Amino acid sequence: MPDLLDDLETRSADARAGDQLARVNEQIARVAAAADTCLPEVGTLQSLDDLRHLPVLRKSDLAKWQAEKPPFGGLPVSNVAHVFQSPGPIYEPGGITPDWWRMGRFLRAVGIGADDIVQNCFGYHLTPAGMMFESGARAVGAAVLPAGTGQTELQVTAARDIGTTAYAGTPDYLKVILDKADQMGVPLKLTRAAVGGGALFPSLRQEYADRGILCMQCYATADLGNIAYESQALEGMIVDEGVVVEIVIPGTGTPVAEGEVGEVVVTSLNPDYPLIRFATGDMSAVMPGQSPCGRTNMRIKGWMGRADQTTKIKGMFVRPEQVATLVAKHSEVTRARVIARREGEQDAMTVQLESTGTDAQAYAASVVETLKLKGKVELFAPGALPKDGLVIEDQRSYD
């Protein structure tokens, strides 16, 4: 199996469980030894099933702890080479030991290796996505064009001139590059795409396939690194070897039965950043059996929505707290509703405001400043928006 990174991916269930139990207990010991940790005292586990008895750590908890004990909330963080910021704000450490975020396993599954040049279109500014994929490319021996986002004409020129063969970035930005290359009459050599940070819609994957590009997706976060990834079997997402994944009833720590939809809770085995039972807020479900590709770890169905209303648009999270901040900035605005939708094969955002104002464009700058994204602004009379409790509505179809 030439697309394997190592033999951990094909080990037996017993060998995996034994190794992971030992590493989870090491994480618990690290947290217990921290003099200023915010976590309650936790004993040694006898099996991975005992994780269900431990408290769930949520982003809101992490933000509160970090405000009290900056920058990392009293968690025993080590070997910090970078500090990143996500909306909240929440601060995440980053390391430079080989493949610190474990993205190499995913890139190898896509078929990316030492003969490739990866055009990395994830951002390098404040958030860790760019560094995550760069370290993964380094782990499989690939060269990297640190492209980031924007300046699409220059990206097309660079891709042609240096002969990039693989893309890393959000699912829809690759189409922007390809369409711009078509407009410029520039042939590109891209044959692989490793995407994340948004939904890969079937129609978009097929469009890339029709162009001769194999496009596969991973499920990763700034806090945890790679959680799960597709193999070329394209049957669900295989859980990464560096995490323990549980699917629980949203709002609780109680695991659901195999096949049932629930919230993804992850325990990281990274000794530099011991997150235990960290709730992602994402929904998924465990798939039965093993992948036909030969990897033996548990599979999940991939992203199936949010356990809360936080929504990822254009690769960025938009949170209810941000919407509330937007409303508070304007005395004449009484309520707001953010709508995520699709325009063609790209994400789009509409911000609906109940306001006595009449100039929608007057709020454009405030929307960008608060939500970190551009979007269409629509004004409604006070009381006109639906009173259904939604402040973020996702109208995109994931079928």
PDB file of N, CA and C in Angstrom, residues 207-262:
ATOM      1  N   GLU A 207     -16.461  17.936 -10.606  1.00  0.00           N
ATOM      2  CA  GLU A 207     -15.878  18.905 -11.548  1.00  0.00           C
ATOM      3  C   GLU A 207     -14.361  18.782 -11.567  1.00  0.00           C
ATOM      4  N   TYR A 208     -13.768  18.618 -10.389  1.00  0.00           N
ATOM      5  CA  TYR A 208     -12.316  18.447 -10.337  1.00  0.00           C
ATOM      6  C   TYR A 208     -11.896  17.133 -10.990  1.00  0.00           C
ATOM      7  N   ALA A 209     -12.674  16.070 -10.736  1.00  0.00           N
ATOM      8  CA  ALA A 209     -12.354  14.783 -11.358  1.00  0.00           C
ATOM      9  C   ALA A 209     -12.398  14.889 -12.877  1.00  0.00           C
ATOM     10  N   ASP A 210     -13.374  15.643 -13.383  1.00  0.00           N
ATOM     11  CA  ASP A 210     -13.487  15.829 -14.830  1.00  0.00           C
ATOM     12  C   ASP A 210     -12.285  16.580 -15.400  1.00  0.00           C
ATOM     13  N   ARG A 211     -11.602  17.337 -14.546  1.00  0.00           N
ATOM     14  CA  ARG A 211     -10.389  18.055 -14.960  1.00  0.00           C
ATOM     15  C   ARG A 211      -9.130  17.216 -14.718  1.00  0.00           C
ATOM     16  N   GLY A 212      -9.311  15.984 -14.253  1.00  0.00           N
ATOM     17  CA  GLY A 212      -8.166  15.112 -14.003  1.00  0.00           C
ATOM     18  C   GLY A 212      -7.509  15.322 -12.656  1.00  0.00           C
ATOM     19  N   ILE A 213      -8.264  15.878 -11.698  1.00  0.00           N
ATOM     20  CA  ILE A 213      -7.721  16.167 -10.366  1.00  0.00           C
ATOM     21  C   ILE A 213      -8.421  15.302  -9.333  1.00  0.00           C
ATOM     22  N   LEU A 214      -7.654  14.489  -8.614  1.00  0.00           N
ATOM     23  CA  LEU A 214      -8.190  13.723  -7.495  1.00  0.00           C
ATOM     24  C   LEU A 214      -8.267  14.649  -6.289  1.00  0.00           C
ATOM     25  N   CYS A 215      -9.474  14.888  -5.778  1.00  0.00           N
ATOM     26  CA  CYS A 215      -9.682  15.803  -4.666  1.00  0.00           C
ATOM     27  C   CYS A 215     -10.212  15.034  -3.462  1.00  0.00           C
ATOM     28  N   MET A 216      -9.498  15.109  -2.344  1.00  0.00           N
ATOM     29  CA  MET A 216      -9.890  14.426  -1.120  1.00  0.00           C
ATOM     30  C   MET A 216      -9.851  15.411   0.040  1.00  0.00           C
ATOM     31  N   GLN A 217     -10.641  15.121   1.071  1.00  0.00           N
ATOM     32  CA  GLN A 217     -10.775  16.070   2.174  1.00  0.00           C
ATOM     33  C   GLN A 217     -10.375  15.451   3.507  1.00  0.00           C
ATOM     34  N   CYS A 218      -9.987  16.327   4.413  1.00  0.00           N
ATOM     35  CA  CYS A 218      -9.703  15.916   5.783  1.00  0.00           C
ATOM     36  C   CYS A 218     -10.589  16.708   6.726  1.00  0.00           C
ATOM     37  N   TYR A 219     -10.600  16.282   7.959  1.00  0.00           N
ATOM     38  CA  TYR A 219     -11.324  16.966   9.022  1.00  0.00           C
ATOM     39  C   TYR A 219     -10.285  17.317  10.079  1.00  0.00           C
ATOM     40  N   ALA A 220      -9.983  18.594  10.224  1.00  0.00           N
ATOM     41  CA  ALA A 220      -8.940  19.041  11.136  1.00  0.00           C
ATOM     42  C   ALA A 220      -9.387  20.335  11.802  1.00  0.00           C
ATOM     43  N   THR A 221      -8.803  20.621  12.973  1.00  0.00           N
ATOM     44  CA  THR A 221      -9.078  21.879  13.653  1.00  0.00           C
ATOM     45  C   THR A 221      -7.766  22.492  14.121  1.00  0.00           C
ATOM     46  N   ALA A 222      -7.822  23.796  14.419  1.00  0.00           N
ATOM     47  CA  ALA A 222      -6.638  24.495  14.883  1.00  0.00           C
ATOM     48  C   ALA A 222      -6.149  23.950  16.216  1.00  0.00           C
ATOM     49  N   ASP A 223      -7.067  23.492  17.054  1.00  0.00           N
ATOM     50  CA  ASP A 223      -6.715  23.003  18.382  1.00  0.00           C
ATOM     51  C   ASP A 223      -6.108  21.608  18.345  1.00  0.00           C
ATOM     52  N   LEU A 224      -6.654  20.756  17.487  1.00  0.00           N
ATOM     53  CA  LEU A 224      -6.364  19.323  17.531  1.00  0.00           C
ATOM     54  C   LEU A 224      -5.502  18.824  16.391  1.00  0.00           C
ATOM     55  N   GLY A 225      -5.343  19.615  15.330  1.00  0.00           N
ATOM     56  CA  GLY A 225      -4.685  19.101  14.139  1.00  0.00           C
ATOM     57  C   GLY A 225      -5.611  18.160  13.389  1.00  0.00           C
ATOM     58  N   ASN A 226      -5.022  17.195  12.686  1.00  0.00           N
ATOM     59  CA  ASN A 226      -5.819  16.274  11.877  1.00  0.00           C
ATOM     60  C   ASN A 226      -6.612  15.322  12.771  1.00  0.00           C
ATOM     61  N   ILE A 227      -7.907  15.222  12.506  1.00  0.00           N
ATOM     62  CA  ILE A 227      -8.784  14.321  13.258  1.00  0.00           C
ATOM     63  C   ILE A 227      -9.140  13.101  12.423  1.00  0.00           C
ATOM     64  N   ALA A 228      -9.480  13.310  11.167  1.00  0.00           N
ATOM     65  CA  ALA A 228      -9.852  12.204  10.282  1.00  0.00           C
ATOM     66  C   ALA A 228      -9.633  12.637   8.843  1.00  0.00           C
ATOM     67  N   TYR A 229      -9.535  11.660   7.942  1.00  0.00           N
ATOM     68  CA  TYR A 229      -9.181  11.978   6.560  1.00  0.00           C
ATOM     69  C   TYR A 229      -9.721  10.892   5.631  1.00  0.00           C
ATOM     70  N   GLU A 230      -9.947  11.287   4.391  1.00  0.00           N
ATOM     71  CA  GLU A 230     -10.377  10.330   3.380  1.00  0.00           C
ATOM     72  C   GLU A 230      -9.181   9.554   2.835  1.00  0.00           C
ATOM     73  N   SER A 231      -9.423   8.328   2.458  1.00  0.00           N
ATOM     74  CA  SER A 231      -8.463   7.580   1.651  1.00  0.00           C
ATOM     75  C   SER A 231      -9.029   7.500   0.238  1.00  0.00           C
ATOM     76  N   GLN A 232      -8.270   6.905  -0.667  1.00  0.00           N
ATOM     77  CA  GLN A 232      -8.738   6.848  -2.049  1.00  0.00           C
ATOM     78  C   GLN A 232      -9.901   5.892  -2.238  1.00  0.00           C
ATOM     79  N   ALA A 233     -10.252   5.140  -1.182  1.00  0.00           N
ATOM     80  CA  ALA A 233     -11.478   4.338  -1.235  1.00  0.00           C
ATOM     81  C   ALA A 233     -12.712   5.229  -1.220  1.00  0.00           C
ATOM     82  N   LEU A 234     -12.567   6.448  -0.668  1.00  0.00           N
ATOM     83  CA  LEU A 234     -13.661   7.429  -0.590  1.00  0.00           C
ATOM     84  C   LEU A 234     -14.898   6.844   0.086  1.00  0.00           C
ATOM     85  N   GLU A 235     -14.663   6.120   1.173  1.00  0.00           N
ATOM     86  CA  GLU A 235     -15.763   5.575   1.973  1.00  0.00           C
ATOM     87  C   GLU A 235     -15.602   6.061   3.406  1.00  0.00           C
ATOM     88  N   GLY A 236     -16.105   7.254   3.675  1.00  0.00           N
ATOM     89  CA  GLY A 236     -16.005   7.838   4.991  1.00  0.00           C
ATOM     90  C   GLY A 236     -14.623   8.409   5.259  1.00  0.00           C
ATOM     91  N   MET A 237     -14.424   8.844   6.499  1.00  0.00           N
ATOM     92  CA  MET A 237     -13.151   9.413   6.932  1.00  0.00           C
ATOM     93  C   MET A 237     -12.538   8.522   8.006  1.00  0.00           C
ATOM     94  N   ILE A 238     -11.273   8.218   7.841  1.00  0.00           N
ATOM     95  CA  ILE A 238     -10.555   7.352   8.770  1.00  0.00           C
ATOM     96  C   ILE A 238      -9.965   8.207   9.882  1.00  0.00           C
ATOM     97  N   VAL A 239     -10.223   7.816  11.123  1.00  0.00           N
ATOM     98  CA  VAL A 239      -9.727   8.581  12.268  1.00  0.00           C
ATOM     99  C   VAL A 239      -8.206   8.504  12.313  1.00  0.00           C
ATOM    100  N   ASP A 240      -7.579   9.647  12.559  1.00  0.00           N
ATOM    101  CA  ASP A 240      -6.118   9.715  12.628  1.00  0.00           C
ATOM    102  C   ASP A 240      -5.597   8.925  13.826  1.00  0.00           C
ATOM    103  N   GLU A 241      -4.374   8.426  13.702  1.00  0.00           N
ATOM    104  CA  GLU A 241      -3.781   7.607  14.757  1.00  0.00           C
ATOM    105  C   GLU A 241      -3.380   8.420  15.991  1.00  0.00           C
ATOM    106  N   GLY A 242      -3.342   9.734  15.882  1.00  0.00           N
ATOM    107  CA  GLY A 242      -2.898  10.560  16.988  1.00  0.00           C
ATOM    108  C   GLY A 242      -4.005  11.132  17.851  1.00  0.00           C
ATOM    109  N   VAL A 243      -5.229  10.647  17.678  1.00  0.00           N
ATOM    110  CA  VAL A 243      -6.358  11.126  18.482  1.00  0.00           C
ATOM    111  C   VAL A 243      -7.267   9.948  18.829  1.00  0.00           C
ATOM    112  N   VAL A 244      -8.054  10.131  19.890  1.00  0.00           N
ATOM    113  CA  VAL A 244      -9.136   9.207  20.232  1.00  0.00           C
ATOM    114  C   VAL A 244     -10.437   9.964  20.032  1.00  0.00           C
ATOM    115  N   VAL A 245     -11.325   9.435  19.210  1.00  0.00           N
ATOM    116  CA  VAL A 245     -12.577  10.115  18.864  1.00  0.00           C
ATOM    117  C   VAL A 245     -13.763   9.405  19.504  1.00  0.00           C
ATOM    118  N   GLU A 246     -14.641  10.190  20.120  1.00  0.00           N
ATOM    119  CA  GLU A 246     -15.928   9.706  20.619  1.00  0.00           C
ATOM    120  C   GLU A 246     -17.037  10.497  19.933  1.00  0.00           C
ATOM    121  N   ILE A 247     -18.170   9.867  19.736  1.00  0.00           N
ATOM    122  CA  ILE A 247     -19.368  10.560  19.259  1.00  0.00           C
ATOM    123  C   ILE A 247     -20.371  10.532  20.407  1.00  0.00           C
ATOM    124  N   VAL A 248     -20.779  11.725  20.871  1.00  0.00           N
ATOM    125  CA  VAL A 248     -21.601  11.810  22.074  1.00  0.00           C
ATOM    126  C   VAL A 248     -22.895  12.571  21.799  1.00  0.00           C
ATOM    127  N   ILE A 249     -23.844  12.420  22.715  1.00  0.00           N
ATOM    128  CA  ILE A 249     -25.068  13.213  22.642  1.00  0.00           C
ATOM    129  C   ILE A 249     -24.697  14.682  22.826  1.00  0.00           C
ATOM    130  N   PRO A 250     -25.100  15.564  21.910  1.00  0.00           N
ATOM    131  CA  PRO A 250     -24.709  16.973  22.025  1.00  0.00           C
ATOM    132  C   PRO A 250     -25.106  17.560  23.378  1.00  0.00           C
ATOM    133  N   GLY A 251     -24.177  18.313  23.947  1.00  0.00           N
ATOM    134  CA  GLY A 251     -24.426  18.938  25.237  1.00  0.00           C
ATOM    135  C   GLY A 251     -24.123  18.045  26.418  1.00  0.00           C
ATOM    136  N   THR A 252     -23.739  16.803  26.148  1.00  0.00           N
ATOM    137  CA  THR A 252     -23.400  15.859  27.207  1.00  0.00           C
ATOM    138  C   THR A 252     -22.077  15.193  26.858  1.00  0.00           C
ATOM    139  N   GLY A 253     -21.629  14.279  27.709  1.00  0.00           N
ATOM    140  CA  GLY A 253     -20.463  13.477  27.390  1.00  0.00           C
ATOM    141  C   GLY A 253     -20.819  12.030  27.185  1.00  0.00           C
ATOM    142  N   THR A 254     -22.078  11.750  26.941  1.00  0.00           N
ATOM    143  CA  THR A 254     -22.559  10.373  26.838  1.00  0.00           C
ATOM    144  C   THR A 254     -22.424   9.857  25.415  1.00  0.00           C
ATOM    145  N   PRO A 255     -21.637   8.797  25.192  1.00  0.00           N
ATOM    146  CA  PRO A 255     -21.473   8.271  23.835  1.00  0.00           C
ATOM    147  C   PRO A 255     -22.789   7.736  23.267  1.00  0.00           C
ATOM    148  N   VAL A 256     -22.959   7.911  21.958  1.00  0.00           N
ATOM    149  CA  VAL A 256     -24.124   7.361  21.265  1.00  0.00           C
ATOM    150  C   VAL A 256     -23.756   6.007  20.678  1.00  0.00           C
ATOM    151  N   ALA A 257     -24.749   5.264  20.226  1.00  0.00           N
ATOM    152  CA  ALA A 257     -24.503   3.961  19.602  1.00  0.00           C
ATOM    153  C   ALA A 257     -23.866   4.145  18.230  1.00  0.00           C
ATOM    154  N   GLU A 258     -23.145   3.149  17.780  1.00  0.00           N
ATOM    155  CA  GLU A 258     -22.524   3.201  16.456  1.00  0.00           C
ATOM    156  C   GLU A 258     -23.579   3.491  15.393  1.00  0.00           C
ATOM    157  N   GLY A 259     -23.271   4.427  14.532  1.00  0.00           N
ATOM    158  CA  GLY A 259     -24.190   4.800  13.460  1.00  0.00           C
ATOM    159  C   GLY A 259     -25.077   5.977  13.800  1.00  0.00           C
ATOM    160  N   GLU A 260     -25.235   6.301  15.092  1.00  0.00           N
ATOM    161  CA  GLU A 260     -26.058   7.440  15.477  1.00  0.00           C
ATOM    162  C   GLU A 260     -25.266   8.738  15.351  1.00  0.00           C
ATOM    163  N   VAL A 261     -25.973   9.798  14.990  1.00  0.00           N
ATOM    164  CA  VAL A 261     -25.341  11.101  14.831  1.00  0.00           C
ATOM    165  C   VAL A 261     -25.194  11.764  16.195  1.00  0.00           C
ATOM    166  N   GLY A 262     -24.029  12.335  16.442  1.00  0.00           N
ATOM    167  CA  GLY A 262     -23.791  13.056  17.683  1.00  0.00           C
ATOM    168  C   GLY A 262     -22.631  14.006  17.522  1.00  0.00           C
TER     169      GLY A 262
END
